[in-house]
Coordinates of C-alpha atoms in Angstrom, one line a residue:
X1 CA 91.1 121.3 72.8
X2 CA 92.6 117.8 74.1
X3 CA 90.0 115.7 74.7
X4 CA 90.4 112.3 76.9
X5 CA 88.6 109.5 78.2
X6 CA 88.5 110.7 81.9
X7 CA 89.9 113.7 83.3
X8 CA 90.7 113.4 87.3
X9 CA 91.2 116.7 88.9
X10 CA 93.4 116.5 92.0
X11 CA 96.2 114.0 92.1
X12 CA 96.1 113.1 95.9
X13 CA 96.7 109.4 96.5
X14 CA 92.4 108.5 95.9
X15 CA 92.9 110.2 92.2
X16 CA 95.8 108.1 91.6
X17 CA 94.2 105.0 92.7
X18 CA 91.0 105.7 90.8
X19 CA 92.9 106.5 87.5
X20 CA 94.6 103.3 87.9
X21 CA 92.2 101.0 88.0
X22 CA 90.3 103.2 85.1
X23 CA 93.4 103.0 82.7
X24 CA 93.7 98.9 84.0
X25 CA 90.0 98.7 81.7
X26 CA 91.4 100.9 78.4
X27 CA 90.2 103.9 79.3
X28 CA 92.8 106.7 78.6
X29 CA 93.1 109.0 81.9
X30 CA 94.9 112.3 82.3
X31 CA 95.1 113.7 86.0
X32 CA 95.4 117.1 87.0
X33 CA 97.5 118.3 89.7
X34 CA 97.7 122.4 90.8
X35 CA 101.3 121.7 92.6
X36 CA 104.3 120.5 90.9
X37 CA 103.8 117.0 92.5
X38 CA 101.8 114.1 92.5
X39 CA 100.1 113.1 96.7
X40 CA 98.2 115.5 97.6
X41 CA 98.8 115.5 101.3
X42 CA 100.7 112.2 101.0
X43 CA 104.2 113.5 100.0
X44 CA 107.6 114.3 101.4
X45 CA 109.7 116.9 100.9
X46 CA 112.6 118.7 102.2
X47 CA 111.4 121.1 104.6
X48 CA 115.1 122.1 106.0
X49 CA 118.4 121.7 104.5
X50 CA 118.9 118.0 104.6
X51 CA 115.7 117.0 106.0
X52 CA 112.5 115.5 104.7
X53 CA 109.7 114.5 106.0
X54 CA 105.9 113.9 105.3
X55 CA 104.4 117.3 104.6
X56 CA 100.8 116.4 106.4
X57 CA 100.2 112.7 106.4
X58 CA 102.7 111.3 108.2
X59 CA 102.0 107.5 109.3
X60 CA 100.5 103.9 108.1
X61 CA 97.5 101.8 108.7
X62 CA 94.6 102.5 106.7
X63 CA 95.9 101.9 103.6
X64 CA 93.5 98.8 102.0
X65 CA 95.7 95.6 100.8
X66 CA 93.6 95.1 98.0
X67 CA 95.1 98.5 96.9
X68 CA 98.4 97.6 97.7
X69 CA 98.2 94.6 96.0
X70 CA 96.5 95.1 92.7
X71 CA 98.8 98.8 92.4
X72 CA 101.4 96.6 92.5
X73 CA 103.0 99.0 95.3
X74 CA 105.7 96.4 96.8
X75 CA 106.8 96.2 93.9
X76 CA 107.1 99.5 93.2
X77 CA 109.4 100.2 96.4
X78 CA 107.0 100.5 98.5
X79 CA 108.4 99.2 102.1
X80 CA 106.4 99.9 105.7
X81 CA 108.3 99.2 108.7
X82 CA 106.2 98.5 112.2
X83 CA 106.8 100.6 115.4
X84 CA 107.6 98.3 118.4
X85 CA 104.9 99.4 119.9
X86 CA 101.6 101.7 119.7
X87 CA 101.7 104.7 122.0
X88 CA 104.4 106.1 124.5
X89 CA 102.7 108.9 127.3
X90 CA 104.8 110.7 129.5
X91 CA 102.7 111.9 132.3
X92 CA 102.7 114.8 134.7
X93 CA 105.4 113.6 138.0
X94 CA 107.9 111.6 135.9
X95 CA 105.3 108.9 134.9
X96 CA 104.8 107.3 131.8
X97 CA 102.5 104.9 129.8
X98 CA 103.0 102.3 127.0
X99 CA 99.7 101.1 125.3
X100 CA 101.2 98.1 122.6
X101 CA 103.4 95.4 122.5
X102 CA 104.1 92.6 125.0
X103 CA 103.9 94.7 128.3
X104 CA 100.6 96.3 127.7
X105 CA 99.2 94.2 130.8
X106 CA 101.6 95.3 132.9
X107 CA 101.4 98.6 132.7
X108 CA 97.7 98.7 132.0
X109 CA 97.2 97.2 135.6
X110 CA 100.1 99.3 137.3
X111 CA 97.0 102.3 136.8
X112 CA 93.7 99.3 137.2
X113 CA 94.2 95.8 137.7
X114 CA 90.3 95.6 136.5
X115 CA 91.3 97.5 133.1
X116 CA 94.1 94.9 132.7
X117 CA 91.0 92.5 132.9
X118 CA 89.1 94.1 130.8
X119 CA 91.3 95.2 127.8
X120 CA 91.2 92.2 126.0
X121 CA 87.2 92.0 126.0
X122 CA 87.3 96.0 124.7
X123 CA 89.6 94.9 121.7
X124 CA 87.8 91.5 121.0
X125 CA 84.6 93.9 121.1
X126 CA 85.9 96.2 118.7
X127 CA 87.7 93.1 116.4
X128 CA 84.1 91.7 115.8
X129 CA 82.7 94.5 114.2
X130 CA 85.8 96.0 112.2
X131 CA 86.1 92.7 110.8
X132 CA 82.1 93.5 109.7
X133 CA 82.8 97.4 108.8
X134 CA 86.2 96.4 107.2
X135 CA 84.2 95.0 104.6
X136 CA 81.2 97.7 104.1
X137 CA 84.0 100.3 103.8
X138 CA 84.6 98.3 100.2
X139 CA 80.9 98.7 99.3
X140 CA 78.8 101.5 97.7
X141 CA 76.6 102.5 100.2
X142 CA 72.8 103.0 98.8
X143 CA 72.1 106.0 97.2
X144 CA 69.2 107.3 99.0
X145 CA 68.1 110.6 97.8
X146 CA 64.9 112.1 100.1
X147 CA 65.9 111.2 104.0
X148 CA 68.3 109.2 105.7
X149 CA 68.5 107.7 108.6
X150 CA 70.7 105.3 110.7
X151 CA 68.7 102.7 110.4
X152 CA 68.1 103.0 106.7
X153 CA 71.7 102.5 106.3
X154 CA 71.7 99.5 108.2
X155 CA 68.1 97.8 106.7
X156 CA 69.4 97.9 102.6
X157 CA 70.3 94.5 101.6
X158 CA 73.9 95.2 101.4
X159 CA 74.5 96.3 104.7
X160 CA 72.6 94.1 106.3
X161 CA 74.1 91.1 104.4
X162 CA 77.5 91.7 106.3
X163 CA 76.1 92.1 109.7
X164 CA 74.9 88.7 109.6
X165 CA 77.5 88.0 111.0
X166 CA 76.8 89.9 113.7
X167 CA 74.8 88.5 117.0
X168 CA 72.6 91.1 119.0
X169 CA 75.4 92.1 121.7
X170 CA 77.5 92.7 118.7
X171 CA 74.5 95.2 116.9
X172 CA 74.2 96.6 120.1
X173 CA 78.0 97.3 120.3
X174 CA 77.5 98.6 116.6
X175 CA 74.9 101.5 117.3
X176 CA 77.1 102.2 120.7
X177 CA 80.0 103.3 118.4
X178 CA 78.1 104.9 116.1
X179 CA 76.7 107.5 118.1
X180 CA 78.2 107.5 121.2
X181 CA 81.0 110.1 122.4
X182 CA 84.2 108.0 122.4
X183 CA 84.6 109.5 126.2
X184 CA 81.3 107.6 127.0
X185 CA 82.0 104.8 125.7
X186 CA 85.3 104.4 127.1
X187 CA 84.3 106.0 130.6
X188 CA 81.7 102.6 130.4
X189 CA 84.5 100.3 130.2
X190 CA 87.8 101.9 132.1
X191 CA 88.8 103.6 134.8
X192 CA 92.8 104.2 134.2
X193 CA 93.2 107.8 132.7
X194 CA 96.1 107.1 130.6
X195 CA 94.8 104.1 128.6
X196 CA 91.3 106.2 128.1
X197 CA 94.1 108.7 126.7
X198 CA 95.8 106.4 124.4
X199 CA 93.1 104.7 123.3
X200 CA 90.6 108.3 123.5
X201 CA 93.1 110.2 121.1
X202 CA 92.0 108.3 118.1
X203 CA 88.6 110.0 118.5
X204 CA 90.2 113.3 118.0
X205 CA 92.6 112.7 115.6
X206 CA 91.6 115.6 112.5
X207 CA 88.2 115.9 114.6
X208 CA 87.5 120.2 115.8
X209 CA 85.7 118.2 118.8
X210 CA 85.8 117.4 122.3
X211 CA 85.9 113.2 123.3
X212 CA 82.7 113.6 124.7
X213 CA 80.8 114.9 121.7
X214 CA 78.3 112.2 120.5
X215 CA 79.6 110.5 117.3
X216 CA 83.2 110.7 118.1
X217 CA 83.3 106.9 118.8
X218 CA 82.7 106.8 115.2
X219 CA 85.8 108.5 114.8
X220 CA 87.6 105.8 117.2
X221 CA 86.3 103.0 115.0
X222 CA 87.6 104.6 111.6
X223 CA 91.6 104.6 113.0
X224 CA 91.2 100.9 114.0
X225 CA 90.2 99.2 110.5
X226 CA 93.9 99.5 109.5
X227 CA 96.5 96.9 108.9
X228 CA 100.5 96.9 108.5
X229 CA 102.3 94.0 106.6
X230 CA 98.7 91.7 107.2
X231 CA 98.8 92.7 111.0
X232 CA 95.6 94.1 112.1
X233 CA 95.5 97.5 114.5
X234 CA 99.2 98.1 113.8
X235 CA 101.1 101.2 112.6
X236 CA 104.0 101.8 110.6
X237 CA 106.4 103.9 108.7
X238 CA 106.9 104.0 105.1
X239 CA 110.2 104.4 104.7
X240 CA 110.8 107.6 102.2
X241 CA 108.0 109.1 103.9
X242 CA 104.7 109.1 102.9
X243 CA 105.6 110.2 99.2
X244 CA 106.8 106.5 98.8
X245 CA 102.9 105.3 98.8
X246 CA 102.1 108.1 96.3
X247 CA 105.1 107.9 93.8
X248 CA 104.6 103.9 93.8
X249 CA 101.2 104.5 92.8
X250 CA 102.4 107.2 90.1
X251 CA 105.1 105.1 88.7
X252 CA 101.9 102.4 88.5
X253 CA 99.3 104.4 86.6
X254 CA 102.4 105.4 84.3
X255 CA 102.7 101.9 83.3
X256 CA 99.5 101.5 82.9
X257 CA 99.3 104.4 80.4
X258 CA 97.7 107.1 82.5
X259 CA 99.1 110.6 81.6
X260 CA 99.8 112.8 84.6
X261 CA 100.0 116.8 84.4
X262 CA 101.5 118.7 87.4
X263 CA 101.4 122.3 87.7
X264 CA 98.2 122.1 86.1
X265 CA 95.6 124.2 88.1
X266 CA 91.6 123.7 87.3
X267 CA 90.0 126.9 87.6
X268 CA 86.0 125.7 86.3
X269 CA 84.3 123.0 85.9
X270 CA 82.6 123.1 82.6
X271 CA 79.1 122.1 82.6
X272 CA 76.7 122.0 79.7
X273 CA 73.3 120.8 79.6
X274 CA 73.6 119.5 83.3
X275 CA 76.4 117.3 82.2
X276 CA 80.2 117.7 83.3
X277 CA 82.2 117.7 80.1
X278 CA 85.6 119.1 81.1
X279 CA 87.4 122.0 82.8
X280 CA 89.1 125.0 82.0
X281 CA 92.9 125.7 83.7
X282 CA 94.2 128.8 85.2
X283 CA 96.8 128.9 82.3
X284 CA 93.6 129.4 79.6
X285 CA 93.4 125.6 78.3
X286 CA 90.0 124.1 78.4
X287 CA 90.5 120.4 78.3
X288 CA 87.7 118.1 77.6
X289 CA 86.4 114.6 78.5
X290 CA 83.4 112.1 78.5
X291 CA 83.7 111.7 81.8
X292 CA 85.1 113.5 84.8
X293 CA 86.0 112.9 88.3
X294 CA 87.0 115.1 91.3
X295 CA 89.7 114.1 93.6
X296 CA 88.7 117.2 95.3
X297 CA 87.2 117.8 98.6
X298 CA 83.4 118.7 97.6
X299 CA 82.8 121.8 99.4
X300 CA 86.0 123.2 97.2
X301 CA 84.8 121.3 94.1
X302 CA 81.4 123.1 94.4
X303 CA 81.7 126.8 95.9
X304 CA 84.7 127.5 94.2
X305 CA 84.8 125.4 90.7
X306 CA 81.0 125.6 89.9
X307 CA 79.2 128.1 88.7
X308 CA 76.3 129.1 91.7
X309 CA 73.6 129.2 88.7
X310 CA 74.6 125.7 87.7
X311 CA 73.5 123.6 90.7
X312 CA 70.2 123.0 92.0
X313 CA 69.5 125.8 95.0
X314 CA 69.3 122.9 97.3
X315 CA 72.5 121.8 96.8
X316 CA 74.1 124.8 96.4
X317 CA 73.3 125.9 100.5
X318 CA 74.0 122.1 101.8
X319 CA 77.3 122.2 100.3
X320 CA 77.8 125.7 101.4
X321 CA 76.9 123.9 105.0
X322 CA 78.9 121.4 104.7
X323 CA 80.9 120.8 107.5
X324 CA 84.6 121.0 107.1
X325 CA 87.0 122.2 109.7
X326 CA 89.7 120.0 111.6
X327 CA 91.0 121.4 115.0
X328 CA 94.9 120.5 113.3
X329 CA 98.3 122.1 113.3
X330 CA 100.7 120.1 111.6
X331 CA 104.6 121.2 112.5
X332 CA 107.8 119.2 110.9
X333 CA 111.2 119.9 112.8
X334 CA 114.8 118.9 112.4
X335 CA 116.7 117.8 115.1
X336 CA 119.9 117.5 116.9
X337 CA 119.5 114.9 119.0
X338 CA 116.2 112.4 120.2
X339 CA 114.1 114.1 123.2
X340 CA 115.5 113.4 126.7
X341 CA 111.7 112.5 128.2
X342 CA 112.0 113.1 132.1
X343 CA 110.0 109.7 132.7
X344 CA 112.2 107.8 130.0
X345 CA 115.5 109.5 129.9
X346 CA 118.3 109.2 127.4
X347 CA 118.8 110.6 124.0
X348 CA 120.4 107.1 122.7
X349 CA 117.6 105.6 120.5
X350 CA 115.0 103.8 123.0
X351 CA 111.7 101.7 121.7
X352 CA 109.6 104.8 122.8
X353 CA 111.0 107.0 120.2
X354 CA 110.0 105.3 117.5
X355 CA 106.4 104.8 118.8
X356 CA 103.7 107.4 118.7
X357 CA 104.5 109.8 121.6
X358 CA 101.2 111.6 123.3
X359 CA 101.4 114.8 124.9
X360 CA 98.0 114.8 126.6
X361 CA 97.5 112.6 130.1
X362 CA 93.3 112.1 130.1
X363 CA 89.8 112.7 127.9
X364 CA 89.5 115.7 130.4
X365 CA 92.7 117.3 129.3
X366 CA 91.4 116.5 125.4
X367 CA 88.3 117.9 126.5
X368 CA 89.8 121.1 127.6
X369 CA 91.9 121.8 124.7
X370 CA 88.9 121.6 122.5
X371 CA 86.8 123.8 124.7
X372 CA 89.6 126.4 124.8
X373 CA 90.1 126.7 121.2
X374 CA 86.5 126.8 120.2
X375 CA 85.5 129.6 123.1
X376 CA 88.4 131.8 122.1
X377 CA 87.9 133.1 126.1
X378 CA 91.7 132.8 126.2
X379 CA 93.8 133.6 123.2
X380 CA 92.5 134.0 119.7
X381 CA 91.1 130.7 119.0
X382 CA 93.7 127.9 120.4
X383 CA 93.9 125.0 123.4
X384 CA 96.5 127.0 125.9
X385 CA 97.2 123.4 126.6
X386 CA 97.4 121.2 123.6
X387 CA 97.2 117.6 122.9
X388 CA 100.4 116.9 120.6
X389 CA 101.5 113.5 119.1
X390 CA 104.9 113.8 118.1
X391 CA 106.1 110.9 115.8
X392 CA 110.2 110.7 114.9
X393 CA 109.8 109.1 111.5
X394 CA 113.9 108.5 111.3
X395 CA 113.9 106.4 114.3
X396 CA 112.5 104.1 112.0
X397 CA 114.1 105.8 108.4
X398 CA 117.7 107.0 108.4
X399 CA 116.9 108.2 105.2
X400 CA 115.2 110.9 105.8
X401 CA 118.1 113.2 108.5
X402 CA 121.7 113.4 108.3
X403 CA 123.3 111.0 110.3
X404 CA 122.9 111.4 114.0
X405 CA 119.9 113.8 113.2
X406 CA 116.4 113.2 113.0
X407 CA 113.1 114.4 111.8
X408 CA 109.8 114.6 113.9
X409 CA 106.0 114.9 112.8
X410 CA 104.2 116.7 115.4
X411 CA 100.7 116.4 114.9
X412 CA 99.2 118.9 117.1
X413 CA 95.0 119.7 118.5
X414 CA 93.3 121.7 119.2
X415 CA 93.5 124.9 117.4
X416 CA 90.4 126.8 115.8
X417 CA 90.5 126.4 112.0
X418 CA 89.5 130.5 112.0
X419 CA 91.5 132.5 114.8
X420 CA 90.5 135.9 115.1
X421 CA 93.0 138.2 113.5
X422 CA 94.0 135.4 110.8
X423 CA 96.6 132.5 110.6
X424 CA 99.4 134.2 109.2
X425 CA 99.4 136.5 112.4
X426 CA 99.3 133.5 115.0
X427 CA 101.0 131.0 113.2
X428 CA 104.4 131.5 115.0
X429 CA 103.2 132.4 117.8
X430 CA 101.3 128.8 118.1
X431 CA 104.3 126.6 116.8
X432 CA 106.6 127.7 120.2
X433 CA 103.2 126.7 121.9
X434 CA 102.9 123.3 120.4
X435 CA 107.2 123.3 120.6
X436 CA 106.9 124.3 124.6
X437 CA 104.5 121.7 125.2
X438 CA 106.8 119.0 124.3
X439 CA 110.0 120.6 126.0
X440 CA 107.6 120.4 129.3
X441 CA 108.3 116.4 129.5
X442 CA 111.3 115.9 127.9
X443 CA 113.3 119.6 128.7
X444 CA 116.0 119.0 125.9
X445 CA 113.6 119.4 123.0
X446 CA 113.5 122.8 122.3
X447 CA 117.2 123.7 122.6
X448 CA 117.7 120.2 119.8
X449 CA 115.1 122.1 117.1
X450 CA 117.6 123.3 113.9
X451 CA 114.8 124.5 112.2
X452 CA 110.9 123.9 111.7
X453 CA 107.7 124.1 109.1
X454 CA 104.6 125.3 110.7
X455 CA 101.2 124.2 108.8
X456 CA 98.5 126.1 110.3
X457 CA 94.7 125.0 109.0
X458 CA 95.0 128.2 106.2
X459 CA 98.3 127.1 105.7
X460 CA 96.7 123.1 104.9
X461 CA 94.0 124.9 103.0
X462 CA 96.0 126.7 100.5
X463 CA 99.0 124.5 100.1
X464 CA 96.7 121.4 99.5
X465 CA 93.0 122.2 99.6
X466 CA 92.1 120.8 102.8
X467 CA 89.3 123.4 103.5
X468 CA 89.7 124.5 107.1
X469 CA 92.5 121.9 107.7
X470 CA 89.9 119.1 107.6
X471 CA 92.5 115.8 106.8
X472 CA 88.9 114.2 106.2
X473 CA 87.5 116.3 103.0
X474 CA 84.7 116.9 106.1
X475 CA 83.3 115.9 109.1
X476 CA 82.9 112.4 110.0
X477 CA 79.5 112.9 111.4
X478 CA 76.5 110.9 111.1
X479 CA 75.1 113.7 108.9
X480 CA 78.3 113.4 106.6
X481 CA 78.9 109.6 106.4
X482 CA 77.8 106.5 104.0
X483 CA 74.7 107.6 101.7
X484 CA 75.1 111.1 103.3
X485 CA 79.1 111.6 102.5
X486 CA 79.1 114.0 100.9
X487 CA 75.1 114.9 101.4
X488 CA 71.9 112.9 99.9
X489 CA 71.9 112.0 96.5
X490 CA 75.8 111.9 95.7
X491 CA 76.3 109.4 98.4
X492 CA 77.1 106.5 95.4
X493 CA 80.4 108.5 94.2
X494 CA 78.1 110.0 91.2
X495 CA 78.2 114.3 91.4
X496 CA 75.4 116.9 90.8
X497 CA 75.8 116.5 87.0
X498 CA 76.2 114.0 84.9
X499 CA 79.1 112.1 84.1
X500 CA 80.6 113.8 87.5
X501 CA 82.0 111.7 89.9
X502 CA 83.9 112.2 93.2
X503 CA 86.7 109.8 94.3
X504 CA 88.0 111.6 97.0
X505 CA 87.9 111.8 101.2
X506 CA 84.8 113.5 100.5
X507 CA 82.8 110.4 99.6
X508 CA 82.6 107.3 101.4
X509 CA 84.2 105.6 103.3
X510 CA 85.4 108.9 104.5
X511 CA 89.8 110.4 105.2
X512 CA 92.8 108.6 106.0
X513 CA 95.3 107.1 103.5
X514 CA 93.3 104.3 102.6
X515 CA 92.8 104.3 99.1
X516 CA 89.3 103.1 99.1
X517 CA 87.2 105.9 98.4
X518 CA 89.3 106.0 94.8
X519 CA 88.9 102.2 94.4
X520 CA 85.5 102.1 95.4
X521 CA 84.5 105.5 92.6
X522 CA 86.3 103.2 90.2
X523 CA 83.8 100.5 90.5
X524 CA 81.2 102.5 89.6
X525 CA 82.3 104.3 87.0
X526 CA 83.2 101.4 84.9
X527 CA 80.5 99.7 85.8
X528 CA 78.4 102.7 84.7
X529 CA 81.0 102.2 81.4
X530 CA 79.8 98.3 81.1
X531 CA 83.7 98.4 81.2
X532 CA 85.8 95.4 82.9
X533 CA 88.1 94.7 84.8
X534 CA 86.5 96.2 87.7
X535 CA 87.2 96.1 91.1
X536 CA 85.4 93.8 93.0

């Protein structure tokens, strides 16, 4: 039996983050990894002859500079370029929509002069407190183990130390976001459809909801903390794909000693005497270590890694209940030529094809596609109208297509993460859905697509463990966030045994390439240790 210091089990971009700042303070580190390659869903790979892309994570903001920094990931290779602007919306009638960028005024007021007015107020509104929530994303939240509460949350001295900051509008503004519906919120401050749309799609981004469910302003507010290149609220492209954030950090926790094992599948958790001391593989090794942490998403790590008998019955149903589920289908396609969009036309490279193109005019039509998929009234469990961002990463990455080719991440809602009949019947079926949609507004599309990968939610589940499809490790509800993420008790990073952590999506501050969750499980654990450095 090898025995280590730590053992990680998943090597997603959280368990390389966490296992480098663990081997920074001596301790020796071995991750495990079930594929043959280190990102979890942060990787790119050739998905057609001569084309890569990101297989599931396809675009950069969240990811924290202190990560950056102290992972030394610039120097490393890793290089993020900036789209000229946000969003691009072709509309229904040969209309369009640009949210970003210099002309935002304009052609916010070509649909509401008084939007145009008030735009400015919305972001300074949401600057104030994701300047304060920037900063609590960094902390542990407090462990509270009977009942939780908003307001508990908010009272403990640490959180209530940053929102000193804070005046009463701005606490106000704070509880608005947290449980409002995103389409409430933004119904309150705009009338133009299209801008609620641009700005409206954040809130279903990876969320099996409708704008107007209460909470998903909280989902909003977790796609705006982000940063490119020290500019807040922008987005970028690594170039390489999003593999390039992941094999920087690799090639960092190598020098730092850490000793990485693909193709290494964990089959059990080993648990003695309520403590965690190692796991056993698929291929018959057990492996052993003082301390171990799970990269994993938690409902995986518990109903399918842990013995039933060996958690407390409480536990046991919660996680059984816990809510995992994403309304996603993620598609990568080659291409000919760019998309000739009837309300921008052209297929020689234009500003709007290298931003984030929406295929979805209002909250209504969001609304809609949610309500379809979930009712399964039309079709076996998908929006007959979906909402599809596509993004054409080699707009902004030649190296990633042939010459005069490209690549495009379509990032597609609402589907049901459970159709009736199973995803391997509908998955085809869906992907000319999602491909039609986009041929409606720009009619060249579907004759340009070589060739295509269709990621269905099972498809997202079994290729990289996201239960349900759920990019999140779970629901970002106010039942599954801060002390609660992932439920009561294990909301400081610590697991159901001892000397179990969780660094992963499933514990706070919640999905998205960010890099915290594994920074912030670091923290603890070495301080747990008495072992520095530690991340601040």
């Amino acid at each position: 039996m090898r025995r280590d210091d730590v053992l990680i089990l998943g090597g997603g971009h959280n368990g390389l983050v966490c296992a480098a700042y663990l081997a920074a303070a001596g301790l020796q580190v071995r991750i495990l990894e079930r594929r043959g390659i280190v990102g979890g869903a942060a990787v790119t790979e050739e998905f057609h002859p001569g084309f890569r892309n990101s297989l599931a994570s396809y675009t950069v903001s969240l990811l924290n500079p202190k990560v950056i920094q102290d992972l030394r990931l610039h120097q490393h290779g890793l290089r993020v370029v900036e789209r000229p602007y946000a969003n691009f919306l072709p509309l229904p009638g040969g209309r369009s929509f640009r949210l970003g960028g210099g002309h935002t005024r304009t052609e916010v007021a070509a649909w509401s002069t008084r939007d145009a007015q008030r735009l400015p107020e919305y972001y300074a509104m949401l600057d104030r407190i994701v300047v304060v929530l920037r900063e609590l994303l960094q902390r542990t939240p407090p462990n509270v183990s009977d009942r939780f509460v908003l307001a508990d949350w908010l009272h403990s001295a640490s959180t209530a130390k940053q929102l000193k900051s804070l005046d009463m509008r701005g606490r106000r503004d704070l509880l608005d976001l947290f449980t409002k519906s995103a389409g409430e919120l933004l119904d309150d401050w705009f009338e133009g459809e299209p801008l609620k749309a641009a700005l409206g799609w954040d809130s279903v981004v990876g969320n099996f909801a409708s704008p107007y469910t209460p909470g998903s302003a909280y989902v909003l507010l977790h796609h705006v903390f982000g940063e490119v290149n020290g500019k807040a609220g922008v987005w970028g492209h690594a170039v390489g794909g999003m593999g390039a954030i992941t094999q920087a950090m690799r090639k960092e926790c190598e020098a730092r000693g850490v000793a990485i094992e693909t193709g290494a599948e964990v089959a059990r958790l080993l648990v003695k005497d309520g403590q965690a001391v190692g796991v056993a593989l698929a291929d018959g090794r057990e492996l052993l270590a003082a301390t171990i942490v799970s990269n994993l998403n938690p409902k995986l790590l518990y109903t399918r890694l842990v013995e039933p008998a060996q958690l407390d019955a409480d536990t046991a149903q919660r996680m059984q209940r816990y809510r995992c589920g994403s309304g996603t289908f993620r598609m990568n396609v080659a291409l000919s030529e760019l998309p000739d969009f009837s309300a921008m036309p052209g297929t020689a490279l234009q500003p709007h094809h290298q931003s984030g193109i929406l295929i979805g005019p209002s909250l209504r039509y969001f609304e809609q596609a949610y309500f379809d998929a979930k009712s399964k009234a039309h079709n076996a469990g998908w929006a007959r109208k979906p909402i599809v961002e596509v993004v054409i990463s080699s707009t902004l990455d030649d190296t990633l297509a042939p010459a005069g080719q490209h690549v495009a991440s379509l990032f597609c809602q609402q589907v049901h993460p459970e159709v009736d009949g199973g995803w391997d019947l509908h998955r085809d079926t869906v992907a000319r859905l999602m491909l039609e949609t986009v041929n409606e507004y720009a009619p060249n599309f579907r004759r340009s697509v070589l060739g295509y990968e269709a990621l269905s939610p099972l498809d997202l589940e079994r290729r990289i463990g996201l239960i349900g499809g759920d990019i999140f490790h779970g629901a970002l509800g106010l039942d599954q966030m801060f002390s609660a993420r992932p439920i009561l008790g294990q909301g400081a990073y610590r697991g159901a045994f001892r000397q179990l952590y969780l660094c992963g999506a499933g514990s706070h501050p919640g999905g998205g390439v960010t890099g915290l969750p594994g920074r912030n499980a670091a923290r603890e654990i070495l301080k747990d240790l008495r072992r520095r450095p530690r991340p601040d």
